[in-house]
Coordinates of C-alpha atoms and ligand atoms in Angstrom, one line a residue:
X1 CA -151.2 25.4 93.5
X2 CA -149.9 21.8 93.3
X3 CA -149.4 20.4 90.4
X4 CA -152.0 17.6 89.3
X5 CA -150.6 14.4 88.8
X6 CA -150.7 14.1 84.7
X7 CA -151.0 10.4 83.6
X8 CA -149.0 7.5 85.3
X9 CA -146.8 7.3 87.7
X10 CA -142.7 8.2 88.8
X11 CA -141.4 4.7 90.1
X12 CA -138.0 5.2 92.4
X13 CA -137.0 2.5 89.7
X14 CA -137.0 5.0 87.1
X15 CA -135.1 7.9 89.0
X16 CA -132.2 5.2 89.5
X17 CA -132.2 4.3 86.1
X18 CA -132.2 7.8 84.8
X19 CA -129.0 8.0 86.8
X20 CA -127.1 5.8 85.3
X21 CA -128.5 7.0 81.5
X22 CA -127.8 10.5 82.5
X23 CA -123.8 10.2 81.8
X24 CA -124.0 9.3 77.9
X25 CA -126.5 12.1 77.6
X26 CA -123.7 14.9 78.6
X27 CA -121.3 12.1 76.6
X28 CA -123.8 12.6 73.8
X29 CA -123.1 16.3 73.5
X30 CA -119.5 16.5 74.3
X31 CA -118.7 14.5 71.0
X32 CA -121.1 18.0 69.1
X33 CA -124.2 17.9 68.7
X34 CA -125.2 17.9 65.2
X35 CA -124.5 21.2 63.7
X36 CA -127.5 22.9 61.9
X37 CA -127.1 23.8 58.5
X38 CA -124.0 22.5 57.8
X39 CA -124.1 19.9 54.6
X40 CA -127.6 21.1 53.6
X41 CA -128.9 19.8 56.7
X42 CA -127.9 16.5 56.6
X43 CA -126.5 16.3 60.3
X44 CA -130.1 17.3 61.7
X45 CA -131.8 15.3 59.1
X46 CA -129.5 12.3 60.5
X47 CA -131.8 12.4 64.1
X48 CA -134.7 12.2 65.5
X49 CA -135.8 13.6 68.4
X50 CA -137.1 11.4 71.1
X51 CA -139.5 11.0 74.2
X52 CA -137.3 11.3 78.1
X53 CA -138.5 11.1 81.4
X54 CA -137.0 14.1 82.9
X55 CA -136.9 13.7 86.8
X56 CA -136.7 17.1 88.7
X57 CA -139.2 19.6 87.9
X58 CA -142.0 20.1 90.1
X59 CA -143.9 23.5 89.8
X60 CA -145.4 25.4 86.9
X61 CA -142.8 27.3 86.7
X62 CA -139.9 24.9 86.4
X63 CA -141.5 23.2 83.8
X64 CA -142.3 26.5 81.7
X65 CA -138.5 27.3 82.4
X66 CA -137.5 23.7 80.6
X67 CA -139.4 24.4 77.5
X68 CA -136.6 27.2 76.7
X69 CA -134.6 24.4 75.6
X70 CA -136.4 23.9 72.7
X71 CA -138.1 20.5 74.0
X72 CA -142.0 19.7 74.3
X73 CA -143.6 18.7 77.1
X74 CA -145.5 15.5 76.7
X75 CA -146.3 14.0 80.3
X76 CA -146.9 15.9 83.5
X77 CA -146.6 13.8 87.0
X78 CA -145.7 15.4 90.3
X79 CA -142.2 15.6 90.3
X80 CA -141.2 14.8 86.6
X81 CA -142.1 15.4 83.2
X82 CA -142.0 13.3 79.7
X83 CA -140.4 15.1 77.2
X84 CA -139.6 14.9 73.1
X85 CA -136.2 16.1 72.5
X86 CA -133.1 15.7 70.6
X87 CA -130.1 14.9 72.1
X88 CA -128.6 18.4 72.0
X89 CA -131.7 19.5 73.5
X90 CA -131.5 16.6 76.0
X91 CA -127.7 17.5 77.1
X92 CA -129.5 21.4 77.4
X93 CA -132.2 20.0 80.1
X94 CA -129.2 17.7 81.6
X95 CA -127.3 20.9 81.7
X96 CA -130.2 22.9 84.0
X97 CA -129.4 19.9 86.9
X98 CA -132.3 17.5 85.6
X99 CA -132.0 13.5 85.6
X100 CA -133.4 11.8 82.2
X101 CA -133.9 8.7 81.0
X102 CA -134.7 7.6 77.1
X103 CA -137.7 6.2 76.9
X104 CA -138.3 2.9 74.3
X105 CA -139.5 4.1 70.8
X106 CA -142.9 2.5 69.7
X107 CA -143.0 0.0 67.2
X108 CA -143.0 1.7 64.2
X109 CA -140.3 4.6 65.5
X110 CA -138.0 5.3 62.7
X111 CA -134.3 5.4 63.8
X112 CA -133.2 7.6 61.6
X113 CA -135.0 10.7 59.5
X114 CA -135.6 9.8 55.9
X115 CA -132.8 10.1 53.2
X116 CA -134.6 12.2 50.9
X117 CA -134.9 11.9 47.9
X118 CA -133.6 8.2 47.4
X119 CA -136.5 6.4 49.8
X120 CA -139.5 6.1 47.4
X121 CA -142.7 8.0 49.6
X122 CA -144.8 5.4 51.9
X123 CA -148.1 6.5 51.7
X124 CA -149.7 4.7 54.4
X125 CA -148.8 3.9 58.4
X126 CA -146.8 1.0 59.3
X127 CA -148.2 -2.6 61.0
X128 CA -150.3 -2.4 63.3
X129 CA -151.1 1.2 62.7
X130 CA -153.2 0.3 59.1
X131 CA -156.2 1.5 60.7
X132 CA -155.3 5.1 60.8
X133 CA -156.4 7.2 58.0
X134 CA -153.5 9.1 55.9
X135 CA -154.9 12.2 54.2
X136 CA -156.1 10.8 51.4
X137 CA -157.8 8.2 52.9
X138 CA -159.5 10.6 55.2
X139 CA -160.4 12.9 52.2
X140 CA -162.0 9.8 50.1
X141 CA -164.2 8.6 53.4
X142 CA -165.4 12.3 54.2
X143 CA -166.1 12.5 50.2
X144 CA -168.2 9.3 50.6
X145 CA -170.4 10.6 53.7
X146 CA -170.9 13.4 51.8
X147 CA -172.4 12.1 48.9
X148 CA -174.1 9.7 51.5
X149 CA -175.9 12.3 53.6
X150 CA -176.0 15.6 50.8
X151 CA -178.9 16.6 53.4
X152 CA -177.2 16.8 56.7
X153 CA -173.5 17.4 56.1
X154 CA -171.8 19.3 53.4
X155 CA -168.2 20.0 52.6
X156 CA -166.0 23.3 52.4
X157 CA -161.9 23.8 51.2
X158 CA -161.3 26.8 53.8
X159 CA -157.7 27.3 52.5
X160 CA -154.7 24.9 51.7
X161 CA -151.7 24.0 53.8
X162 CA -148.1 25.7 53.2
X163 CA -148.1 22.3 51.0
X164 CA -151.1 22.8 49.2
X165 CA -153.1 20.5 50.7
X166 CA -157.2 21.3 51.0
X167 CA -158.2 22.5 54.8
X168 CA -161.1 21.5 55.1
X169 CA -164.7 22.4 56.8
X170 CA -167.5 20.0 57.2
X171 CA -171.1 21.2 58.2
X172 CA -173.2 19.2 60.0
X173 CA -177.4 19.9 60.3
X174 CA -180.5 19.8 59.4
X175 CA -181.2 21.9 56.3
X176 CA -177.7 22.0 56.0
X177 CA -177.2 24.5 53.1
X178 CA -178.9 27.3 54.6
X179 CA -177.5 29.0 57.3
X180 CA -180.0 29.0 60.3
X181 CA -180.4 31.0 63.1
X182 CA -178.6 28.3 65.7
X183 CA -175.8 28.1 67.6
X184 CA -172.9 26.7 66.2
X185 CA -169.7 24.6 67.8
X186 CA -166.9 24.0 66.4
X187 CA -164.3 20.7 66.6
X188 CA -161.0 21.2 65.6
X189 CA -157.9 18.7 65.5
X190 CA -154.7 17.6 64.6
X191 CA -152.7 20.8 65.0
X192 CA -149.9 18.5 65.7
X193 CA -148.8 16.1 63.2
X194 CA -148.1 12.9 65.5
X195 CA -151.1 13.3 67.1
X196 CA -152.9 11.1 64.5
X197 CA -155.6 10.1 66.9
X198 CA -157.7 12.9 66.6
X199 CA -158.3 12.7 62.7
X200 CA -159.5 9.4 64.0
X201 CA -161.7 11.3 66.5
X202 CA -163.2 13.8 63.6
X203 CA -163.6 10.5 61.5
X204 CA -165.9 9.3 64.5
X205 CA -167.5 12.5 65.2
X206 CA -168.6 12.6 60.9
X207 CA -169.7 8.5 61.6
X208 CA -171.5 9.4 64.6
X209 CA -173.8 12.1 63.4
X210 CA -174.3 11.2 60.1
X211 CA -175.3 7.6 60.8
X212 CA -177.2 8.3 64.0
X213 CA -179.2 11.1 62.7
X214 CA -183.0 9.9 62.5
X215 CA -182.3 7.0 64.9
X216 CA -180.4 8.6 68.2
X217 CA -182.6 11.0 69.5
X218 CA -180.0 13.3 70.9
X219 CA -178.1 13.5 67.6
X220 CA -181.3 14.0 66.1
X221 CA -182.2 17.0 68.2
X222 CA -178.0 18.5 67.8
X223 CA -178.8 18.3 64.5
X224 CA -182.2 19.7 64.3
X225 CA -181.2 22.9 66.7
X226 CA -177.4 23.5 65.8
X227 CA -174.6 24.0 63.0
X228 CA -171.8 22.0 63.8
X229 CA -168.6 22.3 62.0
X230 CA -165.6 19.9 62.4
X231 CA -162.2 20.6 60.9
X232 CA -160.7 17.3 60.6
X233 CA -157.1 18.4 60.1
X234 CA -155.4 21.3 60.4
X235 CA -151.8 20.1 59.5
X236 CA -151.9 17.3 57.0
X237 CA -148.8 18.5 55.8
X238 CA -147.0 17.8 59.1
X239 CA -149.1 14.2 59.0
X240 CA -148.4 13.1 55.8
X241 CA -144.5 13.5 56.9
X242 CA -144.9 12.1 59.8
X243 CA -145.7 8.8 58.1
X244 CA -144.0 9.3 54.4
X245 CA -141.1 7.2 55.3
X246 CA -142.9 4.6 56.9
X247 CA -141.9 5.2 60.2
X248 CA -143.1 7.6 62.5
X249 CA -140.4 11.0 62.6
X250 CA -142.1 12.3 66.2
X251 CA -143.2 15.4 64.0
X252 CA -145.1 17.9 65.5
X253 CA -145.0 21.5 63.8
X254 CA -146.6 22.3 59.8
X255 CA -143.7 22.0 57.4
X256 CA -143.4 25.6 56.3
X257 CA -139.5 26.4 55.6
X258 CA -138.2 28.7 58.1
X259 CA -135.9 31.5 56.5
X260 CA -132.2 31.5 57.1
X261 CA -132.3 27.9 58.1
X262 CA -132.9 24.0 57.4
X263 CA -134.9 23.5 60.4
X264 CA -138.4 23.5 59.4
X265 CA -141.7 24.1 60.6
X266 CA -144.0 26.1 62.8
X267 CA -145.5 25.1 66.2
X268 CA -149.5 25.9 64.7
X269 CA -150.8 25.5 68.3
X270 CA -148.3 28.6 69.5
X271 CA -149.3 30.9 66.1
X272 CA -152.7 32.3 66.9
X273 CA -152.8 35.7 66.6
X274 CA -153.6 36.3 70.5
X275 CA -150.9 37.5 73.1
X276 CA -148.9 35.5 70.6
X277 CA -145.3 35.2 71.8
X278 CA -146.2 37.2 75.2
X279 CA -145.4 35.1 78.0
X280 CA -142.4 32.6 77.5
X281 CA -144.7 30.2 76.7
X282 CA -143.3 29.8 72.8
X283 CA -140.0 29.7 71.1
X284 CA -138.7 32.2 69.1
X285 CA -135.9 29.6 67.8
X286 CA -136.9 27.8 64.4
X287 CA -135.5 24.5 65.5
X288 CA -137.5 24.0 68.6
X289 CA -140.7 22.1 69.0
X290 CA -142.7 25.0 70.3
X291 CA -141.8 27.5 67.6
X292 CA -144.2 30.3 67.4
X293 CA -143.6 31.3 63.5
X294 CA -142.2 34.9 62.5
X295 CA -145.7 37.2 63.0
X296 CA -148.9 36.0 64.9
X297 CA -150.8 33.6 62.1
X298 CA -147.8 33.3 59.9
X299 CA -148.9 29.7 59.1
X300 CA -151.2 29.4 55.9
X301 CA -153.4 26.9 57.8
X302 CA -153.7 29.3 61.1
X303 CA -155.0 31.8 58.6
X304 CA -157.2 29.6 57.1
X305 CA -159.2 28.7 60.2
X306 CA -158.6 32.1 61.6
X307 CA -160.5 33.7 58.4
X308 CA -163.4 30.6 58.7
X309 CA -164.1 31.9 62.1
X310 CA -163.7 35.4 61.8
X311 CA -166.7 34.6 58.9
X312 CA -169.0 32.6 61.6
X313 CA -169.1 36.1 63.3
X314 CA -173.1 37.3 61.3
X315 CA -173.8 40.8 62.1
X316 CA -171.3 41.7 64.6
X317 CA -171.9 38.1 66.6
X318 CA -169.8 34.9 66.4
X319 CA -172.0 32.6 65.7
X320 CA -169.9 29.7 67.3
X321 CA -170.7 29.3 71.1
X322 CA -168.7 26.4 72.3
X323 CA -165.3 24.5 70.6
X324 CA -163.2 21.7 71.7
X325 CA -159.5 21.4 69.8
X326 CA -158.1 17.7 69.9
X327 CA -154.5 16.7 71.2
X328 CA -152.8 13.5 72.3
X329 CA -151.8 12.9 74.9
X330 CA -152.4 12.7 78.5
X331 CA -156.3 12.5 78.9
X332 CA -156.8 16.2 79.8
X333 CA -159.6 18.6 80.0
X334 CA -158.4 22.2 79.3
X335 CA -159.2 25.5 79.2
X336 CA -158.3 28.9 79.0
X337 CA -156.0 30.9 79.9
X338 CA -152.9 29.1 78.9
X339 CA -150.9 33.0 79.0
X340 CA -151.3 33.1 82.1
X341 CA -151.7 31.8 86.0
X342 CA -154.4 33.5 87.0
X343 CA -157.9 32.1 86.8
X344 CA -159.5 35.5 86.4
X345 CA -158.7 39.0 85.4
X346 CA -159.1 40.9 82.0
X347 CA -160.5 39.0 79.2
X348 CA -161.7 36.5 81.9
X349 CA -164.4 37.5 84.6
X350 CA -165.6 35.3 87.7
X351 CA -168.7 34.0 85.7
X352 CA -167.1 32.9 82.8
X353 CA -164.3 31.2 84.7
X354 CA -166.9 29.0 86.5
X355 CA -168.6 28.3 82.9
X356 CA -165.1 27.2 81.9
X357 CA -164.6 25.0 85.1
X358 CA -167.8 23.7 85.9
X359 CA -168.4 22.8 82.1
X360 CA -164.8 21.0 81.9
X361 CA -165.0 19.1 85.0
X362 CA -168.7 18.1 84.2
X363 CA -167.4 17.1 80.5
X364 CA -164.3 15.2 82.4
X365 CA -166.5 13.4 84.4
X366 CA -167.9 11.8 81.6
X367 CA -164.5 10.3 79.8
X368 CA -162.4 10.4 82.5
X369 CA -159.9 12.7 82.0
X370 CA -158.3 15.5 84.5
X371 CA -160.2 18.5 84.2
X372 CA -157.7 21.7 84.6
X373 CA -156.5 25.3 84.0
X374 CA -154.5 24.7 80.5
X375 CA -151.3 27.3 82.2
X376 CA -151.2 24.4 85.2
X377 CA -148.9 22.3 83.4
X378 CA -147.4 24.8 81.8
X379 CA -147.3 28.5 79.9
X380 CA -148.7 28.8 76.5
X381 CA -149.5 31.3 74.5
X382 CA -150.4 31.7 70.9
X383 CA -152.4 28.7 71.6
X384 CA -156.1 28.0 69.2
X385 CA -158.0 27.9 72.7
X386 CA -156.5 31.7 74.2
X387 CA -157.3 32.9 70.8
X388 CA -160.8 31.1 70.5
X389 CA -162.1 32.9 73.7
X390 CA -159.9 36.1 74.3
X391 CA -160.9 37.4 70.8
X392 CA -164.0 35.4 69.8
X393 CA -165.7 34.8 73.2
X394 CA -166.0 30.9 72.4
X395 CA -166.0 28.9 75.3
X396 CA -163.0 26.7 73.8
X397 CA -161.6 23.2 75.3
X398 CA -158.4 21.5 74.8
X399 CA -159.0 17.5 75.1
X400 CA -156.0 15.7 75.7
X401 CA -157.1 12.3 74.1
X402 CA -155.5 8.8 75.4
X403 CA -153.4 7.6 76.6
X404 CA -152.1 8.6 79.9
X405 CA -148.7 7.6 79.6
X406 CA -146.2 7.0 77.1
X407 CA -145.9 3.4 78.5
X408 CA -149.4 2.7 76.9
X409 CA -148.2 4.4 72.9
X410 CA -147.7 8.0 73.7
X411 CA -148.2 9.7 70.6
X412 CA -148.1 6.5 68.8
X413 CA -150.9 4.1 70.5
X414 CA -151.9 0.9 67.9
X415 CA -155.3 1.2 66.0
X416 CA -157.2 -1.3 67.8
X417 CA -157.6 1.7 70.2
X418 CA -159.3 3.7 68.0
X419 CA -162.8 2.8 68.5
X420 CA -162.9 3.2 72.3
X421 CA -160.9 5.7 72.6
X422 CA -162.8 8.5 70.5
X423 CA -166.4 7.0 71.1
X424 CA -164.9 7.4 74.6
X425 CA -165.6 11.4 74.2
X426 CA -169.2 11.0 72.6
X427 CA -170.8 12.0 75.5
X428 CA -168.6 15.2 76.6
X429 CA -169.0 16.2 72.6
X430 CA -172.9 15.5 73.4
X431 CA -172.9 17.6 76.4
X432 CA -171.0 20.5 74.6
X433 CA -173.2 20.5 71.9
X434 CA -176.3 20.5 74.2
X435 CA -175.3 23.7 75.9
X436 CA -173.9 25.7 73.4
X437 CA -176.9 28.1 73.4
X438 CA -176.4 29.1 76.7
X439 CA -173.4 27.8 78.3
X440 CA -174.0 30.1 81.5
X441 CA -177.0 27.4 82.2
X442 CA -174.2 25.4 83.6
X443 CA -174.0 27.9 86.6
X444 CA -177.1 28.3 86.8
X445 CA -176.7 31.8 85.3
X446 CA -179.0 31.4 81.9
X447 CA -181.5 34.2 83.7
X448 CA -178.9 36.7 83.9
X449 CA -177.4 36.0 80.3
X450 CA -179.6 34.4 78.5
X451 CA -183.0 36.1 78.0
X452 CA -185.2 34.6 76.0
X453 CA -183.4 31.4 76.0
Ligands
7B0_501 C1 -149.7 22.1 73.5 O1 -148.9 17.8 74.1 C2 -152.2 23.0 74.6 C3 -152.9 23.9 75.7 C4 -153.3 25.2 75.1 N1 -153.7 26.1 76.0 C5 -151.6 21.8 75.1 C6 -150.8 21.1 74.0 O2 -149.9 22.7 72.5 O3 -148.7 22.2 74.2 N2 -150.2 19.9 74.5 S1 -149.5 18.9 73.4 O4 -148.6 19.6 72.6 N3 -150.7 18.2 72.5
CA502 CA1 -176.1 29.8 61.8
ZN503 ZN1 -150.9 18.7 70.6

């Protein structure tokens, strides 16, 4: 299969340039790349990675082969990628015949990592960013819509971070401290720490459906008819460091030590405790962006979602029909499997393959984004969506939120895009939530597995 054109586009511009960049890159690692764990760290504290267009790779497979260099993958376009690395990573893709080019920093890019512990802790995001909520400004407004709508949405600590941070779970529905007979859906976001836009899209989702309930008539009737849950951050240890300094670090894992060395943090989004580490689609190396941790759900906040979940299961049957997990960036649509190629096979039959598709593409239509097999950009595994459906039978999305292109903010877009750019997923939210007691009905397939419904 050809691989779908994933934001904006290669310009022949671009492949010159990267050219003539691609000679201090090797220059960059001849002089050593910093060496981990030598002077407690300091050398890998001293840099940063950051975002290159790599020219080259084309297929599925050559761009699960370049995430064994530690990197991420940010962009996918038909015959590059946009990567984060660091430099030593950088000279590795350089080194497997590969053309890259730096791409600018956003605004409020840090140039070097914080010298802790002489630079007092920024507890907020820099100009132009102000708009965002830090953790504690999430926690106070979710504190204030609870005591706002005590009927309809109610508030649960479902573990702490490695940091000791509160998890939390907020409930959304009529009659909301009972637990009714209704099917539930579940949002989920900000696995990764720079990927501050979708606490901005739980924020919305909280805003929506508290302030529209009694008013909207189709948040009314969600309301009336199904549980919703939203977890509004799932690493606000990783966020809050993101941003402690004052300028962003391009963090993406939790910030749980790893033993034996400095290099910190687990990839959450590669931890899930389903064909983790199977499939080359993780890194087994602590200092790479895709790190899978040491065992399947070694990160205290996998464990605390995975143990919320495993408790939505009531007599025998998960309770939760239909999730969505938020990312940036690249305005996506995904679904499972992310282990694997193939559309169909065990854990994955014909019908529920077109539930996925049809569902996604109908849900894509709606916001705009590219509607596709998660394992078409790239091999995952250990990912919250595999796990959500191959061992809770959840019909679970990935949404890639805005933008397309690292051109337009990457991980870093300003806040004046906040508003449309999560209101721009209201409807696909709406649609999930409308189906989520039989999502078959979108085949046409409620008859066959449905009854009653
Ligand atoms: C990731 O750029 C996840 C798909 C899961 N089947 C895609 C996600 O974890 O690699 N992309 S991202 O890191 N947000
Ligand atoms: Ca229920
Ligand atoms: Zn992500």
């Amino acid at each position: 299969m050809r691989p779908r054109i994933r934001g904006g586009r290669t310009t022949v511009l671009a492949a010159l340039l990267s050219l003539a960049l691609a000679a201090p890159i090797a220059a960059a690692q001849a002089q050593g790349a910093p060496s981990p764990g030598s002077t407690a760290g300091a050398a890998r504290h001293a840099e940063l990675p950051h975002q290159y267009e790599v020219t080259g790779p084309a297929t599925r497979a050559e761009r699960t082969a370049l995430l064994a260099t530690g990197v991420s993958i940010d962009e996918v376009h038909t015959r590059a990628v946009v990567i984060t690395a660091t430099r030593a990573q950088a000279a590795k893709v350089h080194e497997l015949g590969y053309t890259l080019r730096k791409l600018p920093d956003p605004p409020g890019f840090a140039t070097t990592a914080p010298k802790a512990p002489h630079k007092p802790r920024v507890k907020d995001f820099p100009a132009g960013y102000a708009n965002y909520h830090t953790y504690d400004e999430a926690t106070k407004e979710i504190d204030a819509l609870v005591a706002k709508y005590p009927e309809i949405l109610s508030k649960q600590v479902i573990g702490t971070s490695h940091e000791g941070r509160n998890i939390l779970a907020l409930k959304l529905s009529k009659n909301v401290t009972k637990d009714e007979q209704e099917p539930e859906v579940l949002f989920t976001a900000h696995q990764h720490a720079r990927e501050h836009l979708t606490v901005e899209m739980s924020l919305y989702l909280l805003g929506e459906f508290t302030s529209k309930y009694g008013s909207d008539s189709r948040v009314t009737k969600m309301l009336d008819s199904r549980e919703i849950w939203i977890i509004p951050d799932l690493n606000p240890d990783g966020g809050e460091y993101d941003i402690a300094s004052g300028e962003f670090q391009s963090w993406r894992k939790n910030r749980q030590p790893n033993a034996g060395t400095s290099e910190a943090g687990t990839d959450l989004n590669r931890n899930w405790d389903f064909k983790w580490g199977c499939c080359n689609g993780s890194s087994d190396d602590p200092g790479d962006e895709t790190y899978r941790g040491p065992s399947a759900a070694s990160a205290p906040e996998v464990q605390a979602v995975t143990k919320f979940v495993h408790s939505r299961a009531v007599g025998g049957t998960q309770q939760i029909k239909t999730a969505i997990d938020f990312h940036t960036y690249s305005e996506l649509v995904l679904w499972p499997f992310g282990f694997t190629h193939d559309a169909t096979g065990e854990g994955m039959t014909q019908d529920e393959h077109d539930v996925f598709a049809t569902l996604g593409k109908n849900m894509a239509d709606t916001n705009g984004y590219t509607p596709e097999q998660s394992s078409d950009l790239y091999i995952t595994d250990g990912a919250i969506d595999d796990w959500l459906w191959g061992d809770q039978k959840i019909f679970a999305y990935t949404f890639e939120m805005y933008p397309s292109a690292a051109g337009d903010g990457g991980f870093y877009p300003r806040d004046s895009v906040i508003p449309k750019e999560t209101s721009r997923n209201r409807e696909a939210v709406l649609q999930l939530l409308e189906i989520a007691d039989c999502p078959y009905r979108a085949i046409g397939k409620e008859g066959q597995y449905c009854k009653g419904s």
